[in-house]
Short mmCIF file of C-alpha atoms in Angstrom, two decimals:
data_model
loop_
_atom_site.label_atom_id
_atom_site.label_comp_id
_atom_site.label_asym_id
_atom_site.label_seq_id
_atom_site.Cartn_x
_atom_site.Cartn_y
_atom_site.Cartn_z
CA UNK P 174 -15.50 -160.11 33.73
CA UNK P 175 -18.81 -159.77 32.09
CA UNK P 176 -20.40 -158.44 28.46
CA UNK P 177 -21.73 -155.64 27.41
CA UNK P 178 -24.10 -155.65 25.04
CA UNK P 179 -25.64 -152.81 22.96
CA UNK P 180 -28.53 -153.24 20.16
CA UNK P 181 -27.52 -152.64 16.63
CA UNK P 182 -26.50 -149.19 16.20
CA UNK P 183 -23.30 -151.90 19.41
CA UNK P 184 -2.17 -178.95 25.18
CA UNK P 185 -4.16 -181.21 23.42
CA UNK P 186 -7.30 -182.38 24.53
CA UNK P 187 -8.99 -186.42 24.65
CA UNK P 188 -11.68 -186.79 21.69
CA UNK P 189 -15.09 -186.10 23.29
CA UNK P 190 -18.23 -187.80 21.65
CA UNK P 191 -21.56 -186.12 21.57
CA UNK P 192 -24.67 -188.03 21.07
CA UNK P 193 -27.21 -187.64 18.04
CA UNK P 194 -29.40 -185.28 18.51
CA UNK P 195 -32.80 -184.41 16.81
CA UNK P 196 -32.87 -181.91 13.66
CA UNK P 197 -34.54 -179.05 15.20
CA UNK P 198 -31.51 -176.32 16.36
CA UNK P 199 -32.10 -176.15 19.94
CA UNK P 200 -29.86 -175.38 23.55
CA UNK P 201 -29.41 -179.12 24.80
CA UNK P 202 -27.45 -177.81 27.75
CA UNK P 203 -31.34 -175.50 29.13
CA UNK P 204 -33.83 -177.29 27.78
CA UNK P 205 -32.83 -181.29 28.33
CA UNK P 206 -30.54 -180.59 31.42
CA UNK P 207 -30.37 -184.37 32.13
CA UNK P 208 -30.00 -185.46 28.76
CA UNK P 209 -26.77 -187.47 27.63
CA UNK P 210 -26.14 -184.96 25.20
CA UNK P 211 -26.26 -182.18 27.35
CA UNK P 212 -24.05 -183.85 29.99
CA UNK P 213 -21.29 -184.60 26.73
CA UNK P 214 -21.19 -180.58 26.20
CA UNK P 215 -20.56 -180.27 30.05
CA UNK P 216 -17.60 -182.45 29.35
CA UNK P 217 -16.96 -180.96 26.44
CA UNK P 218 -17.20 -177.12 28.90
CA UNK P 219 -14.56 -179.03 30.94
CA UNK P 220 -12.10 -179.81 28.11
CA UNK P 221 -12.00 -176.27 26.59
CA UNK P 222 -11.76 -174.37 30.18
CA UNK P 223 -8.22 -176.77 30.61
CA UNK P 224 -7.39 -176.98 26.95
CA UNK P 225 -3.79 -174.64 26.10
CA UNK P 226 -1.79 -175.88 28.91
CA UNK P 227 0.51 -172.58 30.14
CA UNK P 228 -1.85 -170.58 28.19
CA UNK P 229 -5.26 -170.73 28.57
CA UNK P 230 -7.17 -171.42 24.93
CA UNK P 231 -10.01 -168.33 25.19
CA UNK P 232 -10.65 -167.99 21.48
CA UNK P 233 -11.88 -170.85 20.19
CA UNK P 234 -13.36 -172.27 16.37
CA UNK P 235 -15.55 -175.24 16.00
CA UNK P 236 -13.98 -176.50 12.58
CA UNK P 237 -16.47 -178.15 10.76
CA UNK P 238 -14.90 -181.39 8.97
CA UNK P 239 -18.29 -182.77 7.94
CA UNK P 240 -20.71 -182.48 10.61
CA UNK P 241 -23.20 -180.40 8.09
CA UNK P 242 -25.82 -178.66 9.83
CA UNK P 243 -25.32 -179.64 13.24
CA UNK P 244 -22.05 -177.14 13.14
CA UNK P 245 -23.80 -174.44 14.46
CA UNK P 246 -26.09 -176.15 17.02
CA UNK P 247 -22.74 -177.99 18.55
CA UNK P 248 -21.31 -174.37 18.80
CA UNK P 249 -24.19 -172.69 20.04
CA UNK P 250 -24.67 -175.59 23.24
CA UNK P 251 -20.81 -175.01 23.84
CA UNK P 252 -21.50 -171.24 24.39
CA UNK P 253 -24.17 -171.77 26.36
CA UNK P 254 -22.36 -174.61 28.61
CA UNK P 255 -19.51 -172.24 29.69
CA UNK P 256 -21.99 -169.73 30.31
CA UNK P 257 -24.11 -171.46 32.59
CA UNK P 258 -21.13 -172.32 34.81
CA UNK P 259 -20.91 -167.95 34.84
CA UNK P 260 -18.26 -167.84 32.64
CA UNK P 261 -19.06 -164.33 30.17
CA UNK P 262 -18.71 -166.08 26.65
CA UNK P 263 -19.08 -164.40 23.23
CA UNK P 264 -20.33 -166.49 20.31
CA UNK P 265 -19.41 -165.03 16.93
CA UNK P 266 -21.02 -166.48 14.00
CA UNK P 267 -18.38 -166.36 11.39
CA UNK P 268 -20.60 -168.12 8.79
CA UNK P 269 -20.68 -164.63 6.39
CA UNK P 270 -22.32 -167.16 3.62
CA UNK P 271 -25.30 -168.95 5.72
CA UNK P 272 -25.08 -167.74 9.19
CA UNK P 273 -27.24 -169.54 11.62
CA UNK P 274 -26.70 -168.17 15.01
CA UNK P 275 -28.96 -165.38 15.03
CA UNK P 276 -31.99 -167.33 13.89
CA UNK P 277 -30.80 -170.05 16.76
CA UNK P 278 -30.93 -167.33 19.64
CA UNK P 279 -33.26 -165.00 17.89
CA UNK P 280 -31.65 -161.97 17.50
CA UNK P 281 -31.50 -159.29 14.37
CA UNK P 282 -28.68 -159.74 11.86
CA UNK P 283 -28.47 -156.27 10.52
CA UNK P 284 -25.10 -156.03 12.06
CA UNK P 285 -22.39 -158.48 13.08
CA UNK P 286 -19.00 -159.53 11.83
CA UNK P 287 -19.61 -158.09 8.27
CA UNK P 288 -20.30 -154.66 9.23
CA UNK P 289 -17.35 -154.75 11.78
CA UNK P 290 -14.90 -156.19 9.27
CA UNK P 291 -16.07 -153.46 6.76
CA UNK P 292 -16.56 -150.18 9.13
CA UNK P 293 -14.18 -147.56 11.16
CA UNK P 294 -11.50 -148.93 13.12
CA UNK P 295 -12.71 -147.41 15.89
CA UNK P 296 -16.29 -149.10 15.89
CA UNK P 297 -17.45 -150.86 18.68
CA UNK P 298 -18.24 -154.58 18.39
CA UNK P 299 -22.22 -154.65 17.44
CA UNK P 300 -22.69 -157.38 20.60
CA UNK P 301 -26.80 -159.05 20.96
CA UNK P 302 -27.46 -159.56 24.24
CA UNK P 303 -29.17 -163.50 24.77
CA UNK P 304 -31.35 -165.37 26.58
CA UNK P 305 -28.86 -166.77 28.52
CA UNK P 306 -27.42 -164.87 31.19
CA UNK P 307 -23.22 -164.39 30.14
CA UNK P 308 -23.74 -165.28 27.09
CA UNK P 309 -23.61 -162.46 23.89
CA UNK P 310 -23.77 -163.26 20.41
CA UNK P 311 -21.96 -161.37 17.61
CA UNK P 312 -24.12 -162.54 14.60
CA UNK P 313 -23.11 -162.63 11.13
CA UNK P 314 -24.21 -159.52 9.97
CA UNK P 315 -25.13 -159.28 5.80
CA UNK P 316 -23.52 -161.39 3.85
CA UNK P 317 -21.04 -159.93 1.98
CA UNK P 318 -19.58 -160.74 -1.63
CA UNK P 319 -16.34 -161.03 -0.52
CA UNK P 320 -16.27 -163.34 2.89
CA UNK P 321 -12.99 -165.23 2.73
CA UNK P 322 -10.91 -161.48 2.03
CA UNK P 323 -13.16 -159.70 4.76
CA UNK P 324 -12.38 -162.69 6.90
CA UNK P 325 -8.77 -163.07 6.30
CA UNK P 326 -8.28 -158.56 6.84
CA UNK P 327 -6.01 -157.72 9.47
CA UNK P 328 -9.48 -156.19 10.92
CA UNK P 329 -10.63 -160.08 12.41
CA UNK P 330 -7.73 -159.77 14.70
CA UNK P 331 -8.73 -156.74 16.01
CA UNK P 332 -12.16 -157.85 16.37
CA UNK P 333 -10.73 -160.73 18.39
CA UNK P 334 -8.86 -158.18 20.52
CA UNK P 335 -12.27 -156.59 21.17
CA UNK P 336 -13.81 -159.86 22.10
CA UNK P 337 -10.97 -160.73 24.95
CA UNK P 338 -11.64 -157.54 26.40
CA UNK P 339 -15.74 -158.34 26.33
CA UNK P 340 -15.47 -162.27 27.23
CA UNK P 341 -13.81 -165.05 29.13
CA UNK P 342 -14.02 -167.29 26.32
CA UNK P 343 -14.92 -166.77 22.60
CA UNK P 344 -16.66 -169.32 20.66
CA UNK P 345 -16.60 -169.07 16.85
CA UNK P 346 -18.71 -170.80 14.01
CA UNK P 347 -17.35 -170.68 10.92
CA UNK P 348 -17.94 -172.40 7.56
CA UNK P 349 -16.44 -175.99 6.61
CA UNK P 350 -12.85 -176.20 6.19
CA UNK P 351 -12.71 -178.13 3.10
CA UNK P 352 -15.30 -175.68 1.65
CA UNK P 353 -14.03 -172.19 1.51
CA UNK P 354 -11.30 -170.46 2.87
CA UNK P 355 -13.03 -168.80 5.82
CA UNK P 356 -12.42 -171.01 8.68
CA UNK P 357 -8.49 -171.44 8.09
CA UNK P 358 -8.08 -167.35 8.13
CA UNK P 359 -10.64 -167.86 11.50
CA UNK P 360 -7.78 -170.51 12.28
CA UNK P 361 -5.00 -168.86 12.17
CA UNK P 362 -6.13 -166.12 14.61
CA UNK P 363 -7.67 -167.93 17.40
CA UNK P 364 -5.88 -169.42 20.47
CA UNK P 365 -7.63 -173.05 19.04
CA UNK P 366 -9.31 -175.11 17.14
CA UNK P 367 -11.84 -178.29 17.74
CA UNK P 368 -12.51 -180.14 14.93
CA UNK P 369 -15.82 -181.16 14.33
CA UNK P 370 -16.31 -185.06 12.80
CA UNK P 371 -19.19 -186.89 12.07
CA UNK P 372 -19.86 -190.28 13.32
CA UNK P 373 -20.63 -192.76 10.63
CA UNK P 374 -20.67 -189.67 8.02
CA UNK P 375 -17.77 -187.87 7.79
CA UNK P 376 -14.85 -189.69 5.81
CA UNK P 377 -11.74 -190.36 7.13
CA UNK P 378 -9.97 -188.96 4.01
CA UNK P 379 -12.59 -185.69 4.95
CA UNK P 380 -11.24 -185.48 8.28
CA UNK P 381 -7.19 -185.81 7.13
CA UNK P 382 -7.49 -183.52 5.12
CA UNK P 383 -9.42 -180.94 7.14
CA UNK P 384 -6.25 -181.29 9.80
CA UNK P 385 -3.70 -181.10 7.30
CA UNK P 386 -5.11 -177.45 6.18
CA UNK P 387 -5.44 -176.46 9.85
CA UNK P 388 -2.12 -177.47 10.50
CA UNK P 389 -0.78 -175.88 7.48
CA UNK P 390 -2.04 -172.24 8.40
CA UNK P 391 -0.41 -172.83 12.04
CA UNK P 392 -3.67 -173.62 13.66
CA UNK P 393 -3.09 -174.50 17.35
CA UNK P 394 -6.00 -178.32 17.27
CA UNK P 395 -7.24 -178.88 20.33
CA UNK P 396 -8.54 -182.29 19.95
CA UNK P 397 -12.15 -183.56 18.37
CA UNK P 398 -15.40 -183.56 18.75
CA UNK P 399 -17.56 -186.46 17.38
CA UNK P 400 -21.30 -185.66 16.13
CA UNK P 401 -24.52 -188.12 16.30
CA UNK P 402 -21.94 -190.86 18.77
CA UNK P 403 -24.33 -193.50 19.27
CA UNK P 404 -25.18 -193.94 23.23
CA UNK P 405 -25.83 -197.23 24.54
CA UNK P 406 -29.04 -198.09 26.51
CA UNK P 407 -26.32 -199.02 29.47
CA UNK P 408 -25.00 -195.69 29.71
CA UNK P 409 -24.33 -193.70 32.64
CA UNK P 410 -26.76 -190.76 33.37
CA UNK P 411 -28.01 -189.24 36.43
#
């Protein structure tokens, strides 16, 4: 299977803990291969590709229960990670109020998700090729003034259709669950969801609730990811 690309115009799982990483949005996985942190979203690769038992998990949101702006780096190395082992993965940036994905691969964001959600039926999904061979990004597009409706349209599950036909596996970045509503309509039409805590930061009260209003819109949660997990000078690395 691979992705085509056109320029605009185109089960549960164990917990796994990735270390802190700087500020600056970068790929882990390319540019510190032998890094802790890069060898935690291998793992990480490894958990999603077996996640869904009889039925393979392929769509998949990184739920954001208070990992602030490391959301969208976490779910930019987890596209990357499945597609350097030559998996063809889609990323869609979801985040219609502060999308970060485009600026993170550097790519346009005059089309995306938006634009798709709001045009002909019959519109092809506006896919930017990357850097990083497999790997596609469909950014945000514009934001629009009405995200969580565009977002919760019968049109995002035909957009994920689209995707399936495009990709092995889908990664999605959407906005905060406790925020807005966007990420539990995301929720409710993906094969799974990873929920995104962060170590020492995020509140356990946070995180309960986050998984209660997953659970209530009949998300299928995958397990959890822990941000900035502290690694000890005796660990393991090659």
């Amino acid at each position: 299977m691979s992705i085509e690309t056109r320029t605009p115009d185109t089960g549960t799982t164990r917990p796994v803990s990735l270390p802190a990483a700087g500020r600056r949005p970068d790929l882990a996985v390319l540019v510190r291969p032998d890094s802790p942190e890069a060898e935690a979203y291998r793992a990480l690769r490894a958990s999603i590709k077996f996640a869904g038992d009889e039925r393979p998990a392929r769509s998949i949101l990184l739920a954001d229960a208070g990992a602030g702006d490391e959301r969208a780096t976490i779910a930019a190395n987890v596209a990357t990670a499945l597609a350097a082992a030559g998996d063809a993965t889609l990323l869609i940036d979801a985040d219609l109020r502060h999308p970060a994905q485009h600026r993170i691969f550097g790519v346009d964001n005059d089309e995306g998700v938006s634009t798709y959600l709001r045009g002909r039926g019959d519109a092809l999904l506006p896919l930017a090729p990357t850097a990083v061979p497999d790997l596609a990004l469909l950014p945000a597009g514009p934001t629009p003034p009405d995200p969580a409706e565009l977002l919760a349209s019968d049109r995002l599950r035909r957009l994920l259709a689209q995707a399936r036909e495009a990709a092995e596996f889908i990664i999605v970045d959407a906005p905060p669950v406790t925020a807005v509503a966007d990420a539990l309509a995301v929720a409710a039409a993906v094969d799974g969801v990873l929920l995104i805590v962060r170590s020492g930061r995020t509140r356990r009260t946070a995180a309960q609730r986050a998984k209660e209003q997953l659970l209530r819109v009949g998300a299928n949660l995958l397990g959890v990811v822990l941000a900035d997990a502290p690694v000890g000078r005796d660990a393991y690395r090659y």
